[in-house]
XYZ file of C-alpha atoms in Angstrom:
494
model
C -35.801 81.080 55.451
C -37.981 78.444 53.821
C -40.980 80.447 52.715
C -42.956 77.313 51.956
C -43.494 76.594 55.626
C -44.458 80.035 56.866
C -48.236 80.132 56.995
C -50.077 83.356 56.593
C -47.223 85.249 54.964
C -47.822 87.295 51.809
C -47.137 85.591 48.499
C -43.395 85.617 47.798
C -44.096 85.219 44.092
C -46.174 88.397 44.228
C -43.100 90.424 45.180
C -40.504 91.818 42.802
C -37.825 89.711 44.508
C -39.911 86.560 44.134
C -40.361 87.142 40.402
C -36.618 87.714 40.007
C -35.827 84.520 41.931
C -38.164 82.542 39.677
C -36.640 84.103 36.548
C -33.144 83.243 37.792
C -34.005 79.608 38.545
C -35.807 79.142 35.220
C -32.749 80.598 33.449
C -30.596 77.968 35.161
C -33.016 75.239 34.033
C -33.053 76.562 30.471
C -29.248 76.733 30.344
C -28.729 73.189 31.598
C -31.412 71.522 29.477
C -30.427 73.433 26.321
C -26.826 72.297 26.750
C -28.018 68.742 26.196
C -29.170 69.497 22.631
C -27.521 72.745 21.474
C -24.320 70.973 20.410
C -25.974 68.281 18.278
C -26.423 70.307 15.085
C -22.865 71.656 15.367
C -21.288 68.171 15.438
C -20.849 67.853 11.671
C -19.080 71.224 11.485
C -16.916 70.420 14.523
C -15.942 67.119 12.925
C -14.743 68.877 9.758
C -12.895 71.757 11.416
C -11.154 69.761 14.170
C -10.737 66.578 12.070
C -12.507 64.436 14.666
C -12.856 60.692 13.926
C -16.447 59.405 13.970
C -15.657 57.076 16.879
C -14.525 60.080 18.930
C -17.249 62.501 17.832
C -19.976 60.903 19.957
C -18.062 61.760 23.129
C -18.683 65.453 22.611
C -22.262 64.580 23.544
C -21.667 61.469 25.624
C -18.956 63.020 27.802
C -21.519 65.540 29.018
C -24.110 62.831 29.681
C -21.712 60.618 31.647
C -20.813 63.223 34.260
C -24.202 64.952 34.244
C -26.124 61.751 34.884
C -23.481 60.128 37.065
C -22.979 63.013 39.500
C -26.559 64.331 39.734
C -27.415 62.350 42.860
C -24.293 63.603 44.622
C -25.051 67.162 43.520
C -28.544 67.016 44.980
C -27.386 65.656 48.308
C -24.585 68.221 48.539
C -27.188 70.943 48.034
C -29.196 69.590 50.979
C -26.188 69.189 53.258
C -23.877 72.094 52.365
C -26.374 74.712 51.243
C -28.181 75.187 47.954
C -26.788 78.631 47.207
C -23.192 77.486 47.692
C -23.623 74.450 45.421
C -25.499 76.491 42.803
C -22.708 79.075 42.710
C -20.050 76.372 42.372
C -21.865 74.582 39.552
C -22.534 77.826 37.672
C -18.874 78.833 37.859
C -17.778 75.427 36.537
C -20.215 75.585 33.601
C -19.141 79.135 32.715
C -15.417 78.295 32.727
C -15.865 74.969 30.930
C -17.987 76.639 28.233
C -15.297 79.233 27.558
C -12.675 76.471 27.308
C -14.921 74.527 24.928
C -15.256 77.546 22.663
C -11.474 78.011 22.581
C -10.673 74.316 22.068
C -8.471 73.478 19.085
C -8.373 69.706 19.645
C -11.046 67.065 20.121
C -9.510 66.021 23.448
C -9.769 69.508 24.923
C -13.329 69.927 23.664
C -14.424 66.602 25.160
C -12.729 67.530 28.436
C -14.681 70.795 28.473
C -17.938 68.910 27.883
C -17.129 66.532 30.749
C -16.546 69.554 33.003
C -19.816 71.122 31.803
C -21.575 67.947 32.925
C -19.997 68.209 36.381
C -21.191 71.798 36.733
C -24.681 70.996 35.484
C -24.972 68.090 37.948
C -24.402 70.609 40.754
C -26.538 73.403 39.286
C -29.765 71.659 38.392
C -30.746 69.888 41.652
C -29.633 72.920 43.666
C -31.815 75.195 41.542
C -34.903 72.944 41.575
C -34.690 72.352 45.334
C -34.306 76.109 45.849
C -37.501 76.609 43.873
C -39.490 74.028 45.842
C -38.392 75.494 49.180
C -38.747 79.159 48.218
C -42.384 79.161 47.119
C -45.289 78.190 49.331
C -47.206 74.998 48.484
C -50.429 75.698 46.662
C -51.063 78.122 43.784
C -47.756 79.941 44.339
C -45.642 76.816 43.978
C -47.843 75.526 41.157
C -47.032 78.655 39.170
C -43.321 78.386 39.934
C -43.136 74.671 39.095
C -45.080 75.226 35.892
C -42.641 77.930 34.834
C -39.742 75.574 35.593
C -41.319 72.694 33.657
C -42.078 74.993 30.736
C -38.493 76.293 30.697
C -37.129 72.738 30.745
C -39.368 71.571 27.905
C -38.774 74.719 25.892
C -35.001 74.424 26.296
C -34.855 70.891 24.920
C -36.337 72.063 21.607
C -34.882 75.578 21.620
C -31.385 74.124 22.024
C -31.704 72.625 18.543
C -32.846 75.973 17.109
C -30.084 77.966 18.830
C -27.479 75.404 17.804
C -28.436 75.797 14.155
C -28.552 79.596 14.253
C -25.209 79.928 16.042
C -23.400 77.285 13.987
C -24.394 78.750 10.639
C -24.065 82.328 11.930
C -21.037 83.293 14.033
C -19.758 79.690 14.101
C -19.902 76.519 16.189
C -17.682 77.975 18.933
C -20.544 80.279 19.926
C -22.568 77.214 20.892
C -20.199 77.179 23.878
C -19.383 80.880 24.243
C -23.056 81.787 24.679
C -23.124 80.094 28.098
C -20.353 82.152 29.656
C -22.042 85.590 29.842
C -25.250 83.938 31.105
C -23.258 82.218 33.841
C -21.531 85.493 34.771
C -24.893 87.216 35.169
C -26.149 84.294 37.250
C -23.076 84.465 39.501
C -23.980 88.077 40.264
C -27.686 87.394 40.731
C -27.444 84.270 42.924
C -25.881 85.897 46.021
C -27.995 89.011 45.498
C -31.323 87.156 45.380
C -30.906 83.900 47.326
C -30.339 83.694 51.100
C -27.200 82.050 52.462
C -28.423 78.641 53.615
C -25.032 76.983 54.048
C -24.437 74.589 56.904
C -21.191 74.776 58.843
C -21.046 71.082 59.646
C -22.703 67.878 58.545
C -23.692 65.682 61.450
C -22.130 62.244 61.138
C -20.131 63.200 58.044
C -20.670 62.223 54.436
C -21.625 58.754 53.325
C -18.279 58.217 51.577
C -18.901 54.591 50.606
C -22.365 55.407 49.299
C -21.030 58.420 47.401
C -18.291 56.367 45.745
C -20.537 53.430 44.824
C -23.431 55.586 43.545
C -21.247 57.949 41.529
C -19.071 55.152 40.168
C -22.058 52.948 39.356
C -24.060 55.664 37.613
C -21.109 56.977 35.612
C -20.076 53.473 34.557
C -23.664 52.647 33.617
C -24.001 55.715 31.370
C -20.501 55.150 29.963
C -21.298 51.545 29.101
C -24.627 52.456 27.524
C -23.245 55.172 25.263
C -20.369 52.902 24.138
C -22.489 49.830 23.520
C -23.905 50.724 20.069
C -20.397 51.287 18.668
C -18.645 48.362 20.387
C -21.505 45.855 20.416
C -23.911 44.857 23.185
C -22.344 41.395 23.408
C -18.724 42.595 23.413
C -16.576 41.754 26.424
C -16.046 45.435 27.229
C -19.771 46.237 27.281
C -20.594 43.190 29.418
C -17.848 44.010 31.926
C -18.835 47.694 32.150
C -22.540 47.046 32.663
C -21.906 44.186 35.107
C -19.578 46.311 37.231
C -22.117 49.163 37.149
C -24.855 46.798 38.354
C -22.654 45.461 41.165
C -21.741 48.975 42.304
C -25.386 50.086 42.313
C -26.476 46.958 44.202
C -23.712 47.640 46.704
C -24.934 51.234 46.978
C -28.472 50.128 47.867
C -27.172 47.669 50.479
C -24.949 50.355 51.957
C -27.843 52.831 52.151
C -29.881 50.309 54.144
C -27.104 49.872 56.718
C -25.389 53.249 57.122
C -26.556 55.768 59.716
C -26.038 58.776 57.401
C -26.991 57.641 53.890
C -26.375 59.644 50.741
C -29.870 58.654 49.612
C -32.223 57.733 52.477
C -34.303 54.948 50.955
C -37.285 56.092 53.021
C -37.746 58.900 50.492
C -39.391 56.310 48.225
C -42.147 55.876 50.802
C -43.453 59.245 49.640
C -46.530 58.459 47.613
C -45.978 58.400 43.861
C -42.363 59.605 43.900
C -40.849 56.428 42.419
C -43.542 56.293 39.716
C -42.915 59.932 38.774
C -39.170 59.299 38.461
C -39.744 56.160 36.374
C -42.206 58.076 34.180
C -39.571 60.771 33.606
C -36.968 58.151 32.712
C -39.213 56.392 30.207
C -40.430 59.595 28.553
C -36.848 60.871 28.262
C -35.718 57.589 26.702
C -38.138 58.161 23.843
C -38.069 61.936 23.481
C -34.318 62.583 23.497
C -33.837 59.838 20.910
C -36.717 61.290 18.878
C -35.028 64.719 18.637
C -31.759 63.002 17.661
C -33.293 60.982 14.797
C -35.522 63.775 13.499
C -32.498 66.097 13.338
C -30.502 63.457 11.426
C -33.434 62.917 9.064
C -33.683 66.622 8.275
C -29.957 66.987 7.611
C -28.974 63.643 6.082
C -32.153 62.762 4.165
C -33.884 66.072 3.387
C -30.582 67.960 3.057
C -31.371 70.795 5.496
C -28.583 73.148 6.512
C -27.728 73.683 10.180
C -29.884 76.810 10.198
C -32.733 75.057 8.397
C -32.761 72.154 10.858
C -32.632 74.565 13.770
C -35.406 76.775 12.413
C -37.588 73.697 11.871
C -37.579 73.124 15.640
C -38.908 76.627 16.416
C -42.614 75.627 16.196
C -41.806 72.782 18.606
C -40.396 75.259 21.131
C -43.429 77.524 20.823
C -45.885 74.621 21.112
C -44.177 73.191 24.211
C -44.188 76.616 25.853
C -47.864 77.167 25.032
C -48.848 73.686 26.249
C -46.895 74.141 29.471
C -48.734 77.395 30.173
C -52.101 75.832 29.393
C -51.680 72.705 31.507
C -50.228 74.708 34.388
C -53.781 76.043 34.775
C -55.395 72.628 34.297
C -53.663 70.365 36.819
C -54.568 72.442 39.929
C -58.188 71.601 39.054
C -57.968 67.924 38.048
C -54.619 66.866 39.513
C -51.278 65.998 37.966
C -51.971 62.326 37.210
C -54.494 62.711 34.365
C -52.354 65.465 32.836
C -49.219 63.253 32.880
C -51.051 60.171 31.586
C -52.842 62.091 28.836
C -49.749 64.081 27.907
C -47.531 61.007 27.583
C -50.159 59.237 25.493
C -50.627 62.214 23.161
C -46.868 62.727 22.884
C -46.355 59.050 22.074
C -48.980 59.134 19.339
C -47.282 62.198 17.852
C -43.946 60.359 17.667
C -45.587 57.282 16.165
C -47.050 59.589 13.493
C -43.475 60.791 12.815
C -42.379 57.172 12.317
C -44.099 57.247 8.892
C -41.381 59.549 7.483
C -40.744 58.921 3.748
C -37.467 59.307 1.873
C -38.799 62.243 -0.142
C -40.688 63.894 2.677
C -41.744 67.474 3.269
C -41.653 69.496 6.462
C -45.268 70.674 6.382
C -46.799 67.327 5.495
C -44.543 64.720 7.131
C -42.803 66.449 10.042
C -44.803 69.359 11.412
C -48.073 67.554 12.359
C -46.314 64.865 14.397
C -43.942 67.380 15.998
C -46.806 69.632 17.093
C -48.823 66.743 18.560
C -45.717 65.509 20.386
C -45.019 69.015 21.686
C -48.461 69.432 23.241
C -48.125 66.113 25.051
C -44.608 66.771 26.264
C -45.485 70.272 27.483
C -48.141 68.667 29.687
C -45.762 65.991 31.005
C -42.886 68.371 31.792
C -45.110 70.657 33.880
C -47.215 68.104 35.734
C -44.579 65.436 36.399
C -42.161 67.928 37.959
C -44.878 68.841 40.440
C -45.837 65.204 41.076
C -42.206 64.195 41.697
C -41.834 66.872 44.388
C -45.230 66.481 46.068
C -44.932 65.700 49.779
C -41.124 65.935 49.852
C -39.801 67.562 53.076
C -37.717 70.674 52.424
C -34.550 69.094 53.834
C -34.744 66.415 51.107
C -35.747 68.728 48.254
C -32.286 68.537 46.687
C -32.345 64.751 46.769
C -35.822 64.624 45.192
C -34.720 67.048 42.460
C -31.599 64.981 41.825
C -33.590 61.748 41.579
C -35.945 63.255 38.989
C -33.146 64.652 36.861
C -30.942 61.575 37.228
C -33.901 59.572 35.934
C -34.150 61.904 32.944
C -30.443 61.716 32.099
C -30.283 57.944 32.511
C -33.417 57.575 30.408
C -31.921 59.760 27.686
C -28.667 57.792 27.656
C -30.442 54.415 27.652
C -32.929 55.441 24.980
C -30.286 56.920 22.687
C -28.015 53.883 23.057
C -30.734 51.288 22.524
C -32.572 53.076 19.713
C -29.327 53.908 17.897
C -28.538 50.182 17.960
C -32.058 49.398 16.701
C -31.821 51.949 13.868
C -28.315 50.862 12.853
C -29.204 47.165 12.861
C -32.305 47.761 10.742
C -30.411 50.012 8.326
C -27.654 47.411 7.867
C -30.252 44.716 7.297
C -31.904 46.781 4.556
C -28.516 47.511 2.967
C -27.752 43.791 2.727
C -31.074 43.400 0.918
C -29.891 45.880 -1.705
C -31.753 49.015 -0.585
C -30.497 52.471 -1.515
C -28.383 53.888 1.375
C -30.736 56.845 1.954
C -33.795 54.600 1.886
C -32.117 52.166 4.290
C -31.177 55.012 6.642
C -34.723 56.382 6.585
C -36.117 52.932 7.305
C -33.834 52.720 10.350
C -35.061 56.101 11.548
C -38.675 54.984 11.159
C -38.319 51.882 13.326
C -36.428 53.853 15.996
C -39.112 56.553 16.056
C -41.865 53.941 16.375
C -40.137 52.437 19.411
C -39.621 55.945 20.856
C -43.355 56.592 20.557
C -44.133 53.231 22.150
C -41.917 54.179 25.119
C -44.010 57.297 25.685
C -47.145 55.133 25.720
C -45.489 52.875 28.317
C -44.734 56.009 30.344
C -48.449 56.844 30.258
C -49.182 53.506 31.925
C -46.492 54.029 34.566
C -47.865 57.505 35.259
C -51.093 55.944 36.517
C -49.171 55.315 39.767
C -47.932 58.887 40.249
C -49.341 61.210 42.916
C -52.460 63.061 41.804
C -51.267 66.333 43.282
C -52.990 69.658 42.802
C -50.017 71.438 44.321
C -51.570 71.483 47.770
C -49.622 70.627 50.918
C -49.038 66.880 51.006
C -48.781 64.798 54.173
C -45.240 63.614 54.810
C -44.634 60.057 56.009
C -43.273 59.539 59.524
C -40.056 58.168 58.084
C -39.705 61.074 55.725
C -40.332 63.557 58.545
C -37.709 61.877 60.719
C -35.170 62.043 57.913
C -35.950 65.688 57.339
C -35.471 66.511 61.015
C -32.175 64.651 61.072
C -30.831 66.569 58.099
C -32.194 69.863 59.372
C -30.238 69.384 62.563
C -27.014 68.841 60.691
């Protein structure tokens, strides 16, 4: 039963079962978001032990992004049509198995294959979990609390993944970066059927939108693939141009198909919901800057300051704590003033923190040159993660909750891939330019990091402007458009 639509019932979150459901869903969020960063610090060790060429090494990260970002939309729609619990169980099982294979891998090919499979599982898990959360807790204070916990877990995981990656790599070894997922997934596979109701649907009226599924999945995967390859192969290379052109054609074809088909994978009417498109675009732009920021700061600590894996991981611990504290604080603020000012202010503060980081010197220190900017960034991002998740789900009918969750997280993954690809190209180009001018290699590298971080901060400021168009939700029940209600009724009858 969808507890969000049963008026007058006691608070589900106030029950022991409700608290356990929230803990389970936040654990899923933490697992998936941490997987995006936990491997990064281990890459140098993996490269040495498995003798991985530099051109291949990036695919340990990129392989995960390609399938995660490319299949997220399909995962969200499957959750709506086939049942959230079923899709969540399937995704969790895939992540658990793939993680065990990744830990056992003795070749780069097998490890990359495991990361690709992890991305498939995560693309099923995350939208199913977020849509379960939005339909399990009643709109108002109860859902505000649940969404805030989710946003805090997501923000915390992005920074904590770096810390855990360093601790595990320098401790029991890089393989535990993968092994650690498997017992968590096993516990989740026990808890999911015990805590979540069986909401599966025995048939889907009108069948799946096969053409839309193929064009959306193919277009998104090819787009991410082209973006992550572009910095290494050149933005003007024939391969990059062909990949990005084909991706654009597939995505244009997807939109045209969705306008014409009777049973679309992504009903375009969902964008009539006030502020939803702006919230997704805000998430994409913030992610483009923030994921790249973590990447460059980690490289700076290891390659310029000479930090060990553990040292670089431990340096991210204050970031994790600050994001968690900010998420808890702003979870109490936005029900009073609305999500929009929290998102706008948070993105602006976060952007200024990253711009402060862009002043990094060659002979820098953690306390003077890194920590102030990281803490300012963390406060801003904690606010954005909590409030924008709520804004992106405000007014969404329960039958489209999986789709809304998938759109938000697809935006984040695409933003991360685009930001990393573009800013890596910017940093590399600037570094090479400084090298040709006779700069010391470390100084040239640091200069490249600085320009990339400045652009990352500027992206967060752009996100603050976009956020001015998001819904100013206080977590209350939102009116649903006629088109959105009709779509919801059609899916509910499936």
